[in-house]
Amino acid sequence: MPDRRLICPSAELLEGGKGVRFALQPGAPDERGFVVRYDGAPRAYVNVCPHAGTELDWQPGEFFEEAGLYLVCSTHGALFDPGSGLCIAGPCKGECLEPIRVEEHDGHVIIPGTTP
Ligand code: FES
């Protein structure tokens, strides 16, 4: 898998803790993706709220609400299930964050390669 891409060390993602932002394309200047740890696994999404298209994090990397149970949009407070990306409360209830496939190998979170 030559085009797999390192996102961050696994240890950087604590359950319900701060997330890591990353560029969707290698070398892209903007960090439009993010990954958090939930239910023991890394979960990654495009950092765009389905309601008004803003980024979710209220401070860079701060995606969870205070209890660490749901992802929260800082603009109008929509709550998202971290495991599925489904909005469970707020103005975009029933809509979903766009998922990004990530895997965890040898202590690192990666985007798997698209070529065999
Ligand atoms: S932009 Fe996210 S809830 Fe409105």
Tab-separated table of C-alpha atoms and ligand atoms in Angstrom:
chain	number	residue	atom	x	y	z
A	1	MET	CA	0.000	0.000	0.000
A	2	PRO	CA	2.413	2.693	-1.129
A	3	ASP	CA	0.046	5.620	-0.764
A	4	ARG	CA	-1.080	4.962	2.791
A	5	ARG	CA	-0.680	8.064	4.835
A	6	LEU	CA	0.264	8.628	8.452
A	7	ILE	CA	-2.155	10.810	10.398
A	8	CYS	CA	-0.784	10.662	13.935
A	9	PRO	CA	0.626	8.360	16.594
A	10	SER	CA	-2.115	6.284	18.247
A	11	ALA	CA	-1.126	7.632	21.661
A	12	GLU	CA	-2.120	11.126	20.548
A	13	LEU	CA	-5.796	10.135	20.460
A	14	LEU	CA	-7.322	9.599	23.880
A	15	GLU	CA	-10.836	8.254	24.303
A	16	GLY	CA	-13.217	11.225	24.133
A	17	GLY	CA	-10.245	13.597	24.063
A	18	LYS	CA	-8.779	16.095	21.697
A	19	GLY	CA	-8.824	15.245	18.000
A	20	VAL	CA	-6.254	15.672	15.270
A	21	ARG	CA	-6.942	17.688	12.151
A	22	PHE	CA	-5.393	16.655	8.849
A	23	ALA	CA	-5.397	17.578	5.182
A	24	LEU	CA	-7.675	15.498	2.991
A	25	GLN	CA	-5.051	15.341	0.263
A	26	PRO	CA	-1.327	14.944	0.886
A	27	GLY	CA	0.318	18.338	0.950
A	28	ALA	CA	-2.945	20.290	0.883
A	29	PRO	CA	-2.686	23.435	2.998
A	30	ASP	CA	-6.077	23.125	4.650
A	31	GLU	CA	-6.900	20.606	7.355
A	32	ARG	CA	-10.397	19.547	6.326
A	33	GLY	CA	-10.379	16.170	8.010
A	34	PHE	CA	-10.263	15.194	11.652
A	35	VAL	CA	-9.886	12.071	13.708
A	36	VAL	CA	-10.895	11.348	17.298
A	37	ARG	CA	-10.914	8.189	19.392
A	38	TYR	CA	-14.284	6.773	20.346
A	39	ASP	CA	-15.196	3.342	21.673
A	40	GLY	CA	-11.551	2.394	21.388
A	41	ALA	CA	-11.181	3.089	17.683
A	42	PRO	CA	-10.114	6.066	15.606
A	43	ARG	CA	-13.069	7.748	13.862
A	44	ALA	CA	-12.444	10.249	11.105
A	45	TYR	CA	-14.740	12.650	9.296
A	46	VAL	CA	-14.640	15.627	6.988
A	47	ASN	CA	-14.694	18.689	9.244
A	48	VAL	CA	-17.800	20.215	7.706
A	49	CYS	CA	-21.102	20.497	9.544
A	50	PRO	CA	-24.034	19.404	7.353
A	51	HIS	CA	-26.096	22.338	8.655
A	52	ALA	CA	-24.193	25.411	7.491
A	53	GLY	CA	-20.905	24.016	6.278
A	54	THR	CA	-18.703	25.386	9.039
A	55	GLU	CA	-15.921	23.517	10.815
A	56	LEU	CA	-17.040	21.742	13.955
A	57	ASP	CA	-14.232	22.389	16.425
A	58	TRP	CA	-14.535	25.401	18.707
A	59	GLN	CA	-10.788	25.383	19.233
A	60	PRO	CA	-8.482	23.440	16.911
A	61	GLY	CA	-8.926	19.770	17.823
A	62	GLU	CA	-11.738	20.287	20.338
A	63	PHE	CA	-14.555	18.212	18.834
A	64	PHE	CA	-16.215	16.617	21.860
A	65	GLU	CA	-18.705	18.296	24.161
A	66	GLU	CA	-17.786	18.490	27.839
A	67	ALA	CA	-18.823	14.957	28.748
A	68	GLY	CA	-16.766	13.489	25.897
A	69	LEU	CA	-19.740	11.516	24.586
A	70	TYR	CA	-20.747	13.416	21.449
A	71	LEU	CA	-19.087	15.487	18.786
A	72	VAL	CA	-20.446	19.020	18.851
A	73	CYS	CA	-20.627	21.714	16.203
A	74	SER	CA	-19.359	24.955	17.660
A	75	THR	CA	-21.566	27.107	15.417
A	76	HIS	CA	-25.093	26.083	16.443
A	77	GLY	CA	-24.483	23.197	18.816
A	78	ALA	CA	-25.525	20.160	16.780
A	79	LEU	CA	-24.541	16.881	18.458
A	80	PHE	CA	-23.177	13.945	16.473
A	81	ASP	CA	-22.702	10.305	17.377
A	82	PRO	CA	-18.915	9.851	17.218
A	83	GLY	CA	-19.221	6.291	15.969
A	84	SER	CA	-21.505	6.899	13.011
A	85	GLY	CA	-21.323	10.649	12.404
A	86	LEU	CA	-25.115	10.844	12.624
A	87	CYS	CA	-26.510	14.119	13.960
A	88	ILE	CA	-28.729	13.172	16.905
A	89	ALA	CA	-29.736	16.688	18.026
A	90	GLY	CA	-29.683	20.159	16.532
A	91	PRO	CA	-30.612	21.852	13.278
A	92	CYS	CA	-29.230	19.065	11.067
A	93	LYS	CA	-30.722	16.159	13.033
A	94	GLY	CA	-30.763	13.013	10.890
A	95	GLU	CA	-27.923	14.149	8.631
A	96	CYS	CA	-24.426	12.709	8.784
A	97	LEU	CA	-20.845	13.850	8.815
A	98	GLU	CA	-18.898	12.490	5.860
A	99	PRO	CA	-16.759	9.595	7.095
A	100	ILE	CA	-13.114	9.053	6.188
A	101	ARG	CA	-11.698	5.541	6.368
A	102	VAL	CA	-8.816	5.290	8.792
A	103	GLU	CA	-7.023	2.322	10.329
A	104	GLU	CA	-4.669	1.784	13.209
A	105	HIS	CA	-1.458	-0.198	12.721
A	106	ASP	CA	1.701	-0.525	14.773
A	107	GLY	CA	0.879	2.400	17.011
A	108	HIS	CA	-0.134	4.775	14.268
A	109	VAL	CA	-3.396	6.018	12.778
A	110	ILE	CA	-3.270	5.954	9.011
A	111	ILE	CA	-5.374	6.478	5.941
A	112	PRO	CA	-5.014	3.157	4.123
A	113	GLY	CA	-3.651	3.121	0.613
A	114	THR	CA	-5.997	3.055	-2.336
A	115	THR	CA	-3.626	1.082	-4.564
A	116	PRO	CA	-2.841	-2.563	-3.829
B	1	FES	S1	-23.326	24.944	11.356
B	1	FES	FE1	-23.248	23.194	12.644
B	1	FES	S2	-25.102	23.258	13.738
B	1	FES	FE2	-25.205	24.984	12.424
